Short mmCIF file of C-alpha atoms in Angstrom, two decimals:
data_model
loop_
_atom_site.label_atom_id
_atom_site.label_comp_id
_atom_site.label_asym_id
_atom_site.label_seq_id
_atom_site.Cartn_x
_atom_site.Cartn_y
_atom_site.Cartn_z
CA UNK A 3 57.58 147.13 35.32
CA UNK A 4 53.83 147.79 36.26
CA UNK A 5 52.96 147.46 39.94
CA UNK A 6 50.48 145.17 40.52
CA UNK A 7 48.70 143.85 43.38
CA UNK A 8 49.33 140.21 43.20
CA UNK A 9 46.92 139.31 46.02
CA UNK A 10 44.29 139.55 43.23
CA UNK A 11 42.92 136.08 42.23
CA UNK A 12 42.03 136.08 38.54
CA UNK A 13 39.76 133.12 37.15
CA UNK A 14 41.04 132.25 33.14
CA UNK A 15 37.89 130.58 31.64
CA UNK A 16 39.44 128.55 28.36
CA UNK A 17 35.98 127.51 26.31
CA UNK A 18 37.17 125.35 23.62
CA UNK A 19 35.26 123.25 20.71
CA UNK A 20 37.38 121.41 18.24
CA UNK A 21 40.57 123.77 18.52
CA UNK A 22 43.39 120.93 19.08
CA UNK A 23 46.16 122.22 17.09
CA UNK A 24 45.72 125.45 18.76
CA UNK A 25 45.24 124.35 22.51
CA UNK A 26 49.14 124.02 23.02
CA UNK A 27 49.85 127.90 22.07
CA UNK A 28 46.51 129.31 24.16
CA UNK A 29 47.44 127.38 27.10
CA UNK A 30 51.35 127.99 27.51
CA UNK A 31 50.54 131.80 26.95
CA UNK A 32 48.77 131.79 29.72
CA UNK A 33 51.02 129.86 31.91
CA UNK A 34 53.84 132.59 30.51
CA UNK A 35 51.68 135.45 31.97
CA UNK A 36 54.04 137.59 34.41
CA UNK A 37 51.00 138.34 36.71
CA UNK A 38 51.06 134.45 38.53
CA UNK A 39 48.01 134.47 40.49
CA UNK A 40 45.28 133.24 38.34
CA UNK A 41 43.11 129.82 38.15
CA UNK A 42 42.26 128.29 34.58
CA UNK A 43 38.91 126.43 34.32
CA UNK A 44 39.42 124.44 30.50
CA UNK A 45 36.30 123.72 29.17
CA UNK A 46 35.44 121.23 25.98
CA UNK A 47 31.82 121.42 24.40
CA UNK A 48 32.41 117.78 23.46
CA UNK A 49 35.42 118.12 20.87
CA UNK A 50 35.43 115.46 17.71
CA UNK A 51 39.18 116.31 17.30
CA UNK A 52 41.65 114.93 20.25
CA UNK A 53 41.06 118.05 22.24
CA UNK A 54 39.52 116.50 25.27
CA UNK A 55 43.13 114.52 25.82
CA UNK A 56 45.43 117.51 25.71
CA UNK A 57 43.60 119.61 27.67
CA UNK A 58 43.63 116.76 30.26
CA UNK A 59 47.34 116.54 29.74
CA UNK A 60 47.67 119.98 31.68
CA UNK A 61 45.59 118.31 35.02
CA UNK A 62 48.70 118.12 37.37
CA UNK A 63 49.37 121.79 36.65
CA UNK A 64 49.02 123.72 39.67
CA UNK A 65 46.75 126.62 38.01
CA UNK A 66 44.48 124.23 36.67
CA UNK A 67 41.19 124.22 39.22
CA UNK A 68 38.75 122.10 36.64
CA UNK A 69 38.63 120.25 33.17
CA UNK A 70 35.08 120.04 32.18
CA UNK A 71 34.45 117.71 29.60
CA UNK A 72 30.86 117.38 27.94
CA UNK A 73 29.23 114.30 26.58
CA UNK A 74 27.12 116.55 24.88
CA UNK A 75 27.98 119.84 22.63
CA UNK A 76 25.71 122.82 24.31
CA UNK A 77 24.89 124.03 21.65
CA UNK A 78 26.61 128.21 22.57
CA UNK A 79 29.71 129.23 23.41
CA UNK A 80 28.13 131.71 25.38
CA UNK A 81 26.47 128.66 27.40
CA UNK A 82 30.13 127.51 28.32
CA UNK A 83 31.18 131.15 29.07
CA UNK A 84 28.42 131.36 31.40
CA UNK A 85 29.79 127.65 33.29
CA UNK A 86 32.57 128.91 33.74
CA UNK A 87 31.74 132.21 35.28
CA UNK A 88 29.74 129.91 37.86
CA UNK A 89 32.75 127.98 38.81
CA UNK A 90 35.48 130.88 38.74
CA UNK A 91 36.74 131.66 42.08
CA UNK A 92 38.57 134.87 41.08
CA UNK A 93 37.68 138.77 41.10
CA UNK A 94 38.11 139.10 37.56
CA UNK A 95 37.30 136.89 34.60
CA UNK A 96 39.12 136.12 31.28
CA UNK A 97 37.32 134.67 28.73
CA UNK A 98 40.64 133.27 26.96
CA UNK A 99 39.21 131.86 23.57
CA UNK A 100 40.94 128.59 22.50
CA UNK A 101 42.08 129.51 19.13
CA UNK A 102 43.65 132.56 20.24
CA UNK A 103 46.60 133.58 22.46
CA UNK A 104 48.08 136.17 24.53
CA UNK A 105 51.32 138.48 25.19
CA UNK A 106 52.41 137.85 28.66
CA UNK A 107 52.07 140.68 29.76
CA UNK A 108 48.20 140.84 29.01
CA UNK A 109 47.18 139.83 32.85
CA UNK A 110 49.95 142.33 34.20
CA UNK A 111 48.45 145.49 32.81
CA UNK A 112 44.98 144.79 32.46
CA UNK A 113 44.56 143.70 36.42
CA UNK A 114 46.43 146.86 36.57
CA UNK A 115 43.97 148.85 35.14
CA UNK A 116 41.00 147.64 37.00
CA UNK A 117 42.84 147.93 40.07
CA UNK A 118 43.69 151.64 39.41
CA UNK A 119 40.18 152.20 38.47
CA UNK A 120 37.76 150.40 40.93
CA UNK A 121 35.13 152.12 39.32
CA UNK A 122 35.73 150.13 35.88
CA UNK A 123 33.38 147.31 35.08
CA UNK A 124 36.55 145.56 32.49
CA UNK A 125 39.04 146.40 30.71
CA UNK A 126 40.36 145.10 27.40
CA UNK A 127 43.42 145.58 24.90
CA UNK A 128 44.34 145.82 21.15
CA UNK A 129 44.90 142.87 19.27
CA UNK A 130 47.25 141.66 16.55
CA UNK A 131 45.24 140.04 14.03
CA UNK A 132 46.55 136.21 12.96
CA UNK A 133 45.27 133.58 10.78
CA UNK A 134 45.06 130.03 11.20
CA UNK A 135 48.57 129.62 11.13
CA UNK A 136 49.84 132.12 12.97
CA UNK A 137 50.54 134.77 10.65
CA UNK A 138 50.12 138.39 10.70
CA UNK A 139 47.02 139.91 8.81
CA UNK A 140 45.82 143.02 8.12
CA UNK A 141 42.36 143.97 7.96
CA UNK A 142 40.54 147.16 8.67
CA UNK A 143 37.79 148.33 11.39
CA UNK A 144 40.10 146.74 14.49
CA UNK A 145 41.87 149.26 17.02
CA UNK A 146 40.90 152.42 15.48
CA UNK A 147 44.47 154.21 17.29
CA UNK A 148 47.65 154.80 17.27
CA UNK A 149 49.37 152.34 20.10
CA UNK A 150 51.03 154.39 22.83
CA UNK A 151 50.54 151.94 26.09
CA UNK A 152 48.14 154.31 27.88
CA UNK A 153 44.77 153.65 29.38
CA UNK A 154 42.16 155.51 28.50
CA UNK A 155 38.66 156.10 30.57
CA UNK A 156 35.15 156.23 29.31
CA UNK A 157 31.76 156.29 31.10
CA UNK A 158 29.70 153.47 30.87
CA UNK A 159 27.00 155.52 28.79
CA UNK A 160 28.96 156.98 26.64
CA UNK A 161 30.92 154.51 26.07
CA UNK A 162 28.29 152.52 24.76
CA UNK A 163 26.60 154.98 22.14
CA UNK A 164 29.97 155.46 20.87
CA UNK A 165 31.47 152.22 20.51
CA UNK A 166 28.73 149.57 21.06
CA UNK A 167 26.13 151.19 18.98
CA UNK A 168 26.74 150.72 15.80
CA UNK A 169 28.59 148.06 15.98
CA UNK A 170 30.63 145.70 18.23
CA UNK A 171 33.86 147.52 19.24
CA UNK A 172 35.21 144.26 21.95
CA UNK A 173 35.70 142.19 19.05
CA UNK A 174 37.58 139.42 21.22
CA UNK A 175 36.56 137.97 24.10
CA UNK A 176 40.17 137.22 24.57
CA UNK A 177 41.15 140.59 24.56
CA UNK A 178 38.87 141.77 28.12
CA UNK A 179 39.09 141.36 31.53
CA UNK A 180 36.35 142.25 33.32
CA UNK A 181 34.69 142.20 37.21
CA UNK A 182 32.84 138.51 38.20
CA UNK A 183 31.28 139.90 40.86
CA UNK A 184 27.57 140.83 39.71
CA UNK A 185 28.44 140.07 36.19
CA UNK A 186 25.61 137.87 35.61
CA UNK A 187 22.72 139.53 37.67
CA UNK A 188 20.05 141.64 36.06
CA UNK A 189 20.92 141.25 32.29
CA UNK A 190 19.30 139.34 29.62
CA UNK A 191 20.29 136.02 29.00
CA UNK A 192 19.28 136.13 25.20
CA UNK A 193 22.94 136.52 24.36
CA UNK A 194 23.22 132.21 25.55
CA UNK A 195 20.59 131.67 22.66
CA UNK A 196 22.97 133.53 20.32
CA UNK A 197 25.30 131.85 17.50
CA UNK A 198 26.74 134.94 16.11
CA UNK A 199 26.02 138.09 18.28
CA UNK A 200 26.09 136.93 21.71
CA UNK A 201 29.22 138.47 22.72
CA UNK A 202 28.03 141.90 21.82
CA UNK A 203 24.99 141.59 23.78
CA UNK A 204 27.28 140.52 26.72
CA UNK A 205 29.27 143.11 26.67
CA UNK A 206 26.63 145.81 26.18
CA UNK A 207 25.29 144.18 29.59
CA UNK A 208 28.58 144.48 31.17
CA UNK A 209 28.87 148.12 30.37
CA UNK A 210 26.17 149.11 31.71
CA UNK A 211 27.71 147.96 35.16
CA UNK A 212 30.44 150.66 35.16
CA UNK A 213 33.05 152.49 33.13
CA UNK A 214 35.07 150.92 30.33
CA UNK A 215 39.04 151.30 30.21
CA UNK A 216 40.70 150.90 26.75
CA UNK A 217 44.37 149.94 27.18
CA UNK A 218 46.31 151.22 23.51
CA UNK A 219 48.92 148.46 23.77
CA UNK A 220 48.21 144.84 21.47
CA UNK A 221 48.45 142.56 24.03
CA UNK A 222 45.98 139.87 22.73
CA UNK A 223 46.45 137.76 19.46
CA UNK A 224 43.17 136.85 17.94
CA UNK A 225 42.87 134.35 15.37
CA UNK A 226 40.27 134.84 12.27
CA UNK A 227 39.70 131.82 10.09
CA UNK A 228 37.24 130.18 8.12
CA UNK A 229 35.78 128.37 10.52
CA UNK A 230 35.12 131.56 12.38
CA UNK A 231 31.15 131.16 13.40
CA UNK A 232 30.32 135.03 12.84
CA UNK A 233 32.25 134.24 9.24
CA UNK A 234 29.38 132.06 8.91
CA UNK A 235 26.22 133.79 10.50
CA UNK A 236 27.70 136.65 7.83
CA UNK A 237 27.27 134.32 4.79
CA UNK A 238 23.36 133.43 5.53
CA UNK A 239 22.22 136.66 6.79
CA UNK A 240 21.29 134.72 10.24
CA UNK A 241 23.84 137.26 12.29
CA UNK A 242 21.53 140.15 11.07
CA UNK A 243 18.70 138.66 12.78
CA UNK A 244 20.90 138.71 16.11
CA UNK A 245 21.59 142.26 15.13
CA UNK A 246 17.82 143.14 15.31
CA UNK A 247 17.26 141.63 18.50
CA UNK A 248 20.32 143.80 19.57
CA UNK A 249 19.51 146.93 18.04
CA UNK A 250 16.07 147.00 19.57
CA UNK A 251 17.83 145.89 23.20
CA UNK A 252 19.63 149.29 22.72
CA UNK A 253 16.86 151.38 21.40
CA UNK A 254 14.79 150.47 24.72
CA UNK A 255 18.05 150.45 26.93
CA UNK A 256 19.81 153.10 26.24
CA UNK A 257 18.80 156.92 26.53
CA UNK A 258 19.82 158.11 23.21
CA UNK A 259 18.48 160.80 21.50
CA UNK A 260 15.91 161.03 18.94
CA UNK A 261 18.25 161.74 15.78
CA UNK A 262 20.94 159.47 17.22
CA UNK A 263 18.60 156.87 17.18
CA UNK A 264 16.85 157.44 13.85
CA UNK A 265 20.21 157.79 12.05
CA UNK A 266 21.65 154.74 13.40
CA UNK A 267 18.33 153.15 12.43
CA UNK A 268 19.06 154.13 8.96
CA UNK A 269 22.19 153.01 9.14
CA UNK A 270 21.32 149.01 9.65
CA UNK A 271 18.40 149.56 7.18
CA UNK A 272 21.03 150.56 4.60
CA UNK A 273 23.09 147.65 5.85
CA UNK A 274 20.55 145.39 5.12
CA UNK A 275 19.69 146.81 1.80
CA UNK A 276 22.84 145.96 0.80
CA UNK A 277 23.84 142.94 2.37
CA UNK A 278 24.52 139.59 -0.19
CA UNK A 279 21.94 137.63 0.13
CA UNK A 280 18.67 136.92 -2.32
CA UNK A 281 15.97 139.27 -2.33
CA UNK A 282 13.73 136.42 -0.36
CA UNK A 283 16.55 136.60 2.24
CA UNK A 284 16.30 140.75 2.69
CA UNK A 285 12.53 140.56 2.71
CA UNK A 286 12.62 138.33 5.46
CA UNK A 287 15.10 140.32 7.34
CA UNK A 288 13.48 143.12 6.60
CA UNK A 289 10.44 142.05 8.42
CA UNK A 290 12.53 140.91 11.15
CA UNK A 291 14.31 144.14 11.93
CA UNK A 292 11.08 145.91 12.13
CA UNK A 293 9.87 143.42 14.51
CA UNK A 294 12.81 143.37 16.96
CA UNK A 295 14.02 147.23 16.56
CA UNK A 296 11.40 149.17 14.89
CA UNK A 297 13.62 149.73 11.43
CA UNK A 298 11.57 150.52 8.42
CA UNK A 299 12.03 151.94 4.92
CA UNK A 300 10.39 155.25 6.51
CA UNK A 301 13.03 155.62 9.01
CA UNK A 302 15.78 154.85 6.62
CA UNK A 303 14.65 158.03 4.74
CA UNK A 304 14.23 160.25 7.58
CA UNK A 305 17.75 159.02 8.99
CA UNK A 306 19.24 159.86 5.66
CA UNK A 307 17.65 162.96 5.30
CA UNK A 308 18.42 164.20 9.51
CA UNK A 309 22.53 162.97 8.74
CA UNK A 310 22.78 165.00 5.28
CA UNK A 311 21.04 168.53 7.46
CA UNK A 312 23.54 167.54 10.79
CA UNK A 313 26.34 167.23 7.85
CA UNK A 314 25.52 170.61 6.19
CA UNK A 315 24.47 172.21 9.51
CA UNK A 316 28.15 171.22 11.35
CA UNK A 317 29.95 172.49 7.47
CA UNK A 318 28.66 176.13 8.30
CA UNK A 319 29.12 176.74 11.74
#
């Protein structure tokens, strides 16, 4: 058993949006989570399914601090996340997404983790990968390791050009834990204007408070259906417009150097280039990117042509 410090308060955030038949399972994982001493603020961006009346079923539960229930949808999820860091109480926030659930053991070793490491802005988990009924699925890109159950350490820098970069490597929300305290000062706030991309702004932004720890144990189970809204910014090209915005957040932010940056530039030209959409669509997002992050046709050449010299340089040494 991991020692823990229960005298930490945690503050479980559940944002939910039309997720009824899943509300049961996200809820009673949390109330199954061996680390006790948490609050849980449900949220409901004004539901059309009968969500509003079971999460008001849970009201005489003891962990339960508030049910917030809008008369109007907001619009973001990320507008929600950001009400219910304002009401949270505890030292550390989870974001527990309403279509998703957790081990119980998730609370247990990631308040661990931050407690070990004070230094740590959050922490997060692997994930088993379900779909919308429950099942196992596998797909590729998630939890790039073998699972042992250790913790591993990263600077907040580094961290970031190696796993935030080039693309978002806290795919969950439900799979972090992470500090309240300061959490919200001095970052941008584009990521509540966000559909598809928000949550990889956000947790840029929260990376650049302090170091990152990466637990190697699936503790989290997160859901991917069709009704998954990146799924959908994907389909229209919208989420690469997001992308830009971010991209060009980290090309100002972030000290990177200058064939790190012109390779990964290439990179989301190339990504572009061959994304599914008409060749209206790419135009426009081709204009786009160069707005927001500076990506052209003339740095997707000279990123191609700096990766194939690194490549050929790092074959002969």
């Amino acid at each position: 058993m991991i020692k823990v410090n229960h005298k930490t308060t945690v503050s479980v955030i559940v944002p939910n949006y039309n997720h009824k038949k899943y509300l049961h399972q996200r809820i009673d994982s949390i109330l199954e989570q061996t680390f006790t001493n948490y609050e849980i603020i449900l949220l409901d961006d004004h539901s059309t399914d009968d969500s509003q009346e079971i999460l008001s079923s849970y009201q005489s539960n003891p962990h339960i601090s508030h049910i917030i229930l809008n008369s109007e949808n907001s619009g973001s999820p990320f507008v929600q996340w950001e009400k219910g860091i304002d009401l949270a109480k505890g030292k550390y926030i989870w974001i527990a997404e309403s279509d998703d659930y957790a081990s119980p053991l998730f609370l247990e070793y990631t308040v661990n983790a931050l407690e070990t490491h004070p230094e740590a802005q959050l922490c997060y988990t692997g994930s088993h990968i379900i779909d919308a009924t429950s099942s196992p699925i596998k797909l590729e890109g998630f939890d790039k390791w073998e699972e042992d159950g250790l913790s591993y350490i990263f600077n907040s820098h580094e961290y970031i050009k190696s796993h935030l970069l080039h693309h978002n490597s806290i795919y969950n929300a439900s799979m972090v834990l992470f500090k309240k305290e300061h959490c919200l000062s001095a970052i941008t706030t584009e990521y509540k204007k966000m559909r598809y991309a928000g949550d990889w702004l956000f947790w840029i932004e929260q990376c650049r408070k302090g170091d990152v720890i990466e637990i190697r144990k699936k503790l989290n189970y997160f859901r991917k259906h069709d009704k998954n809204t990146t799924l959908k910014g994907d389909e229209n090209g919208n989420a690469i417009i997001e992308i830009s915005f971010i991209k060009g957040f980290l090309y100002k932010n972030i000290q990177l150097n200058w064939a790190q940056k012109i390779i990964d530039k290439s990179s989301f030209y190339r990504h572009i280039k061959y994304y599914p959409v008409s060749k209206q669509r790419r135009k426009e997002l081709y204009k786009i990117s160069s707005q927001q992050a500076n990506v052209t046709f003339c740095s997707y050449i000279i990123g191609q042509r700096v990766k194939s010299y690194m490549k050929h340089r790092n074959r002969n040494q």
